[in-house]
Short mmCIF file of C-alpha atoms in Angstrom, two decimals:
data_model
loop_
_atom_site.label_atom_id
_atom_site.label_comp_id
_atom_site.label_asym_id
_atom_site.label_seq_id
_atom_site.Cartn_x
_atom_site.Cartn_y
_atom_site.Cartn_z
CA UNK A 1 -185.24 114.71 55.77
CA UNK A 2 -182.25 114.70 58.11
CA UNK A 3 -182.34 117.06 61.09
CA UNK A 4 -180.46 120.33 60.71
CA UNK A 5 -177.29 120.79 62.74
CA UNK A 6 -177.28 123.44 65.50
CA UNK A 7 -176.31 126.92 64.32
CA UNK A 8 -172.64 127.43 65.11
CA UNK A 9 -172.00 130.52 62.98
CA UNK A 10 -174.03 133.51 61.87
CA UNK A 11 -174.00 135.73 58.79
CA UNK A 12 -176.15 138.83 58.81
CA UNK A 13 -176.90 141.59 56.34
CA UNK A 14 -176.26 145.10 57.61
CA UNK A 15 -178.77 147.59 56.12
CA UNK A 16 -182.32 146.74 57.12
CA UNK A 17 -181.19 144.19 59.70
CA UNK A 18 -178.74 145.93 62.04
CA UNK A 19 -179.17 149.55 60.92
CA UNK A 20 -181.69 151.62 58.99
CA UNK A 21 -180.67 154.96 57.43
CA UNK A 22 -177.77 155.36 59.85
CA UNK A 23 -179.70 154.40 63.00
CA UNK A 24 -179.32 151.06 64.82
CA UNK A 25 -182.40 148.86 64.77
CA UNK A 26 -183.55 148.00 68.33
CA UNK A 27 -181.90 144.78 69.44
CA UNK A 28 -178.93 145.08 67.06
CA UNK A 29 -176.52 146.06 69.84
CA UNK A 30 -177.63 143.14 72.01
CA UNK A 31 -177.32 140.72 69.07
CA UNK A 32 -173.77 141.84 68.19
CA UNK A 33 -172.72 141.71 71.85
CA UNK A 34 -174.18 138.21 72.21
CA UNK A 35 -172.30 137.07 69.12
CA UNK A 36 -169.01 138.47 70.39
CA UNK A 37 -169.51 137.02 73.88
CA UNK A 38 -170.42 133.60 72.46
CA UNK A 39 -167.16 133.24 70.56
CA UNK A 40 -169.07 131.85 67.58
CA UNK A 41 -167.81 132.79 64.10
CA UNK A 42 -169.87 135.56 62.52
CA UNK A 43 -169.87 138.03 59.65
CA UNK A 44 -171.73 141.23 58.89
CA UNK A 45 -172.27 141.38 55.13
CA UNK A 46 -173.13 144.17 52.74
CA UNK A 47 -173.54 144.36 48.98
CA UNK A 48 -172.45 148.00 49.17
CA UNK A 49 -168.90 148.28 47.83
CA UNK A 50 -168.34 151.97 48.65
CA UNK A 51 -166.67 151.54 52.03
CA UNK A 52 -163.72 149.49 53.24
CA UNK A 53 -164.19 147.13 56.17
CA UNK A 54 -162.26 149.63 58.33
CA UNK A 55 -164.64 152.42 57.27
CA UNK A 56 -167.68 150.29 58.13
CA UNK A 57 -166.18 149.27 61.48
CA UNK A 58 -165.81 152.97 62.38
CA UNK A 59 -169.31 153.87 61.13
CA UNK A 60 -170.93 151.01 63.06
CA UNK A 61 -168.96 151.80 66.22
CA UNK A 62 -170.25 155.39 66.17
CA UNK A 63 -173.75 153.85 66.23
CA UNK A 64 -172.88 151.67 69.22
CA UNK A 65 -172.30 148.46 67.25
CA UNK A 66 -168.78 147.14 67.85
CA UNK A 67 -168.09 144.83 64.92
CA UNK A 68 -164.39 143.95 64.41
CA UNK A 69 -162.91 144.68 60.98
CA UNK A 70 -162.28 140.97 60.36
CA UNK A 71 -166.00 140.27 60.88
CA UNK A 72 -167.12 142.53 58.03
CA UNK A 73 -167.48 141.12 54.50
CA UNK A 74 -168.38 143.31 51.53
CA UNK A 75 -169.16 142.65 47.88
CA UNK A 76 -165.89 144.48 47.09
CA UNK A 77 -163.90 141.95 49.14
CA UNK A 78 -165.79 139.05 47.53
CA UNK A 79 -165.08 140.52 44.07
CA UNK A 80 -161.37 140.91 44.86
CA UNK A 81 -161.13 137.34 46.14
CA UNK A 82 -162.84 136.07 42.99
CA UNK A 83 -160.46 138.00 40.70
CA UNK A 84 -157.41 136.92 42.70
CA UNK A 85 -158.48 133.31 42.19
CA UNK A 86 -159.33 133.75 38.50
CA UNK A 87 -156.41 135.89 37.32
CA UNK A 88 -153.82 136.69 40.03
CA UNK A 89 -151.90 139.93 39.51
CA UNK A 90 -154.25 141.15 36.80
CA UNK A 91 -155.34 144.58 35.66
CA UNK A 92 -158.69 146.35 35.89
CA UNK A 93 -160.48 149.53 34.94
CA UNK A 94 -162.61 150.35 37.98
CA UNK A 95 -165.73 152.43 38.44
CA UNK A 96 -166.25 152.66 42.19
CA UNK A 97 -165.09 154.04 45.51
CA UNK A 98 -162.36 153.30 48.06
CA UNK A 99 -163.96 150.06 49.24
CA UNK A 100 -163.46 148.52 45.80
CA UNK A 101 -160.18 150.12 44.76
CA UNK A 102 -158.58 149.28 48.11
CA UNK A 103 -159.70 145.64 47.88
CA UNK A 104 -158.19 145.33 44.41
CA UNK A 105 -154.94 147.07 45.41
CA UNK A 106 -154.66 144.68 48.35
CA UNK A 107 -154.61 141.64 46.01
CA UNK A 108 -151.93 143.26 43.85
CA UNK A 109 -154.12 144.41 40.97
CA UNK A 110 -153.01 147.29 38.77
CA UNK A 111 -155.79 149.78 38.04
CA UNK A 112 -155.53 151.06 34.49
CA UNK A 113 -157.56 152.08 31.45
CA UNK A 114 -154.99 150.63 29.04
CA UNK A 115 -156.11 147.20 27.78
CA UNK A 116 -157.27 145.97 31.22
CA UNK A 117 -158.14 142.33 31.85
CA UNK A 118 -161.40 143.42 33.48
CA UNK A 119 -163.81 146.28 33.78
CA UNK A 120 -165.04 146.20 37.38
CA UNK A 121 -168.19 148.13 38.21
CA UNK A 122 -169.05 148.97 41.81
CA UNK A 123 -171.13 151.40 43.80
CA UNK A 124 -170.56 155.16 43.72
CA UNK A 125 -172.69 158.21 44.40
CA UNK A 126 -171.13 159.99 41.42
CA UNK A 127 -171.46 157.77 38.35
CA UNK A 128 -169.69 159.56 35.51
CA UNK A 129 -170.97 159.38 31.94
CA UNK A 130 -167.35 159.66 30.79
CA UNK A 131 -166.35 156.68 32.93
CA UNK A 132 -169.30 154.61 31.70
CA UNK A 133 -168.41 155.45 28.09
CA UNK A 134 -164.84 154.30 28.70
CA UNK A 135 -166.13 151.09 30.29
CA UNK A 136 -168.32 150.40 27.26
CA UNK A 137 -165.40 150.88 24.86
CA UNK A 138 -163.05 148.70 26.92
CA UNK A 139 -165.59 145.88 27.14
CA UNK A 140 -166.27 146.10 23.41
CA UNK A 141 -162.49 145.92 22.99
CA UNK A 142 -162.26 142.63 24.89
CA UNK A 143 -162.16 143.41 28.64
CA UNK A 144 -164.22 141.04 30.80
CA UNK A 145 -167.15 142.63 32.63
CA UNK A 146 -167.45 142.16 36.42
CA UNK A 147 -169.86 143.92 38.80
CA UNK A 148 -169.84 143.85 42.58
CA UNK A 149 -173.59 143.36 43.03
CA UNK A 150 -176.88 143.34 41.11
CA UNK A 151 -178.86 145.75 43.35
CA UNK A 152 -180.69 148.13 41.01
CA UNK A 153 -181.42 150.75 43.66
CA UNK A 154 -179.89 151.77 46.96
CA UNK A 155 -181.34 153.64 49.95
CA UNK A 156 -180.82 157.28 50.83
CA UNK A 157 -182.56 159.76 53.10
CA UNK A 158 -184.06 161.41 49.98
CA UNK A 159 -185.30 158.13 48.48
CA UNK A 160 -184.00 155.37 46.20
CA UNK A 161 -180.81 155.94 44.19
CA UNK A 162 -179.69 154.12 41.01
CA UNK A 163 -177.20 151.46 42.07
CA UNK A 164 -174.73 149.04 40.49
CA UNK A 165 -177.32 146.79 38.85
CA UNK A 166 -178.99 149.71 37.05
CA UNK A 167 -175.69 151.04 35.70
CA UNK A 168 -174.63 147.51 34.73
CA UNK A 169 -177.84 147.24 32.68
CA UNK A 170 -176.90 150.41 30.80
CA UNK A 171 -173.43 149.05 30.01
CA UNK A 172 -174.89 145.68 29.01
CA UNK A 173 -177.30 147.41 26.61
CA UNK A 174 -174.39 149.25 24.98
CA UNK A 175 -172.04 146.24 24.77
CA UNK A 176 -174.23 143.14 24.58
CA UNK A 177 -172.14 141.73 27.46
CA UNK A 178 -173.66 140.60 30.76
CA UNK A 179 -171.50 141.14 33.86
CA UNK A 180 -170.56 138.47 36.36
CA UNK A 181 -171.99 139.66 39.69
CA UNK A 182 -169.83 138.63 42.68
CA UNK A 183 -172.16 139.85 45.45
CA UNK A 184 -175.43 138.49 46.80
CA UNK A 185 -177.40 136.53 45.69
CA UNK A 186 -174.35 134.82 44.20
CA UNK A 187 -173.55 132.02 46.69
CA UNK A 188 -169.90 132.77 45.93
CA UNK A 189 -170.08 135.73 48.33
CA UNK A 190 -171.49 133.47 51.05
CA UNK A 191 -168.97 130.69 50.49
CA UNK A 192 -165.97 133.01 50.43
CA UNK A 193 -167.33 134.65 53.59
CA UNK A 194 -167.79 131.29 55.31
CA UNK A 195 -164.25 130.31 54.31
CA UNK A 196 -162.93 133.57 55.77
CA UNK A 197 -164.25 132.64 59.23
CA UNK A 198 -163.73 128.88 58.94
CA UNK A 199 -167.44 128.07 59.04
CA UNK A 200 -169.57 125.45 57.29
CA UNK A 201 -172.87 126.11 55.53
CA UNK A 202 -174.75 123.21 57.14
CA UNK A 203 -174.22 124.73 60.60
CA UNK A 204 -174.59 128.39 59.60
CA UNK A 205 -177.48 130.83 59.33
CA UNK A 206 -178.05 133.90 57.15
CA UNK A 207 -180.17 136.83 58.38
CA UNK A 208 -181.48 139.35 55.88
CA UNK A 209 -184.29 141.70 54.98
CA UNK A 210 -184.51 140.89 51.25
CA UNK A 211 -185.89 137.76 49.66
CA UNK A 212 -184.15 138.29 46.32
CA UNK A 213 -180.62 138.69 47.69
CA UNK A 214 -180.19 137.66 51.35
CA UNK A 215 -182.59 134.73 51.55
CA UNK A 216 -181.78 133.47 48.05
CA UNK A 217 -178.03 133.65 48.68
CA UNK A 218 -178.33 131.80 51.98
CA UNK A 219 -180.63 129.20 50.49
CA UNK A 220 -178.34 128.50 47.53
CA UNK A 221 -175.32 128.29 49.82
CA UNK A 222 -177.08 125.59 51.87
CA UNK A 223 -177.64 127.70 54.99
CA UNK A 224 -180.58 128.21 57.31
CA UNK A 225 -182.25 131.56 56.50
CA UNK A 226 -184.01 134.14 58.66
CA UNK A 227 -185.98 137.02 57.15
CA UNK A 228 -186.49 140.12 59.31
CA UNK A 229 -189.32 142.56 58.61
CA UNK A 230 -187.38 145.72 59.47
CA UNK A 231 -186.13 146.32 55.92
CA UNK A 232 -187.50 146.13 52.41
CA UNK A 233 -189.69 143.01 52.50
CA UNK A 234 -193.28 142.94 53.76
CA UNK A 235 -195.10 139.76 54.89
CA UNK A 236 -197.33 139.96 51.79
CA UNK A 237 -194.33 140.00 49.44
CA UNK A 238 -192.90 136.76 50.83
CA UNK A 239 -195.68 134.75 49.20
CA UNK A 240 -194.77 136.04 45.73
CA UNK A 241 -191.50 134.13 45.70
CA UNK A 242 -191.15 130.45 44.75
CA UNK A 243 -188.90 129.87 47.78
CA UNK A 244 -189.25 130.68 51.47
CA UNK A 245 -186.91 131.54 54.33
CA UNK A 246 -186.49 128.97 57.08
CA UNK A 247 -188.12 131.43 59.49
CA UNK A 248 -189.64 134.92 59.42
CA UNK A 249 -189.15 137.13 62.50
CA UNK A 250 -190.13 140.71 63.26
CA UNK A 251 -186.60 141.95 63.90
CA UNK A 252 -183.05 141.07 64.93
CA UNK A 253 -184.18 141.41 68.56
CA UNK A 254 -186.08 138.11 68.14
CA UNK A 255 -182.82 136.27 67.38
CA UNK A 256 -180.70 137.41 70.34
CA UNK A 257 -181.67 134.34 72.39
CA UNK A 258 -180.97 132.02 69.46
CA UNK A 259 -177.22 132.75 69.54
#
C-alpha cells in the first residue's frame, strides 16, 4: 500500500469534539488556534442545520473558540449546494430553521407550499404536525424528498431529542418515499466542504466522535480519520463496526501537535 501523504488540511466535527453541551472540550481552543496559526485549510462541520454559519461563529466565539465564518460548514449549506447543482433557481417547501432557510435563499430558491420542486426537511426544536402533514401531501403529489441529515436523535441538557432522521422516517412511512440525505455520512458533504477550502481528500483528515457519521463519511471520502472519545462513541462500540478509524485518541487535545 502506498504511503499516505502528510495532512495538509483538517475537517473536524463540532459537537463531541470541540464542544459538549455548550462547553468547550479541553484542548479545543489550542487546536483551533494552532490551525489558524498554521495557515492550513480547515473546516468545522456540523450535521445540525438549525444555525447559520454566522450564528455558529458567534456561539463558538462566546465559548472562546474563534472560528471564522468561512471555516464553518453545515448540512444546510451542503444541502443548498446540492440543490443549486441539481436544479438551480428551484422551489422548496422547507421544514427547518434559519440555518436552512437562509442557505436556500442565498442560492436563489423560492420557498413555497405551492407545487414545490422539493420538500426539504431539516432540524427544528418545534416540529409541527401540520407541517409534516403538508410535507407528506406534497411528496405524494410529486415533490422530491430531501433531508439535511440522517441523525435520529440530537443532544440536549434534558436528554436526547428526536432529530431529522426520526422525522424523515415518519414521512417515509406515510409516503413510501425515502429522502436523499445531504449531510454526513454522505461523502457529498465532505467533498463539497473540501472544495470550499480548496483541499484534497488524500491529504486531509476528518476528526469526529461518531463511527456511523464522522468516521464513515471521512472513510468514504478517502480521508484519514481520527475518532475522539469525548462524544458518543465508547472504545467497546468501535469493535462493533465493520470499519475502523485510522486512529483513536482520547480527545482533541491529543491532536494539537499533529497540526
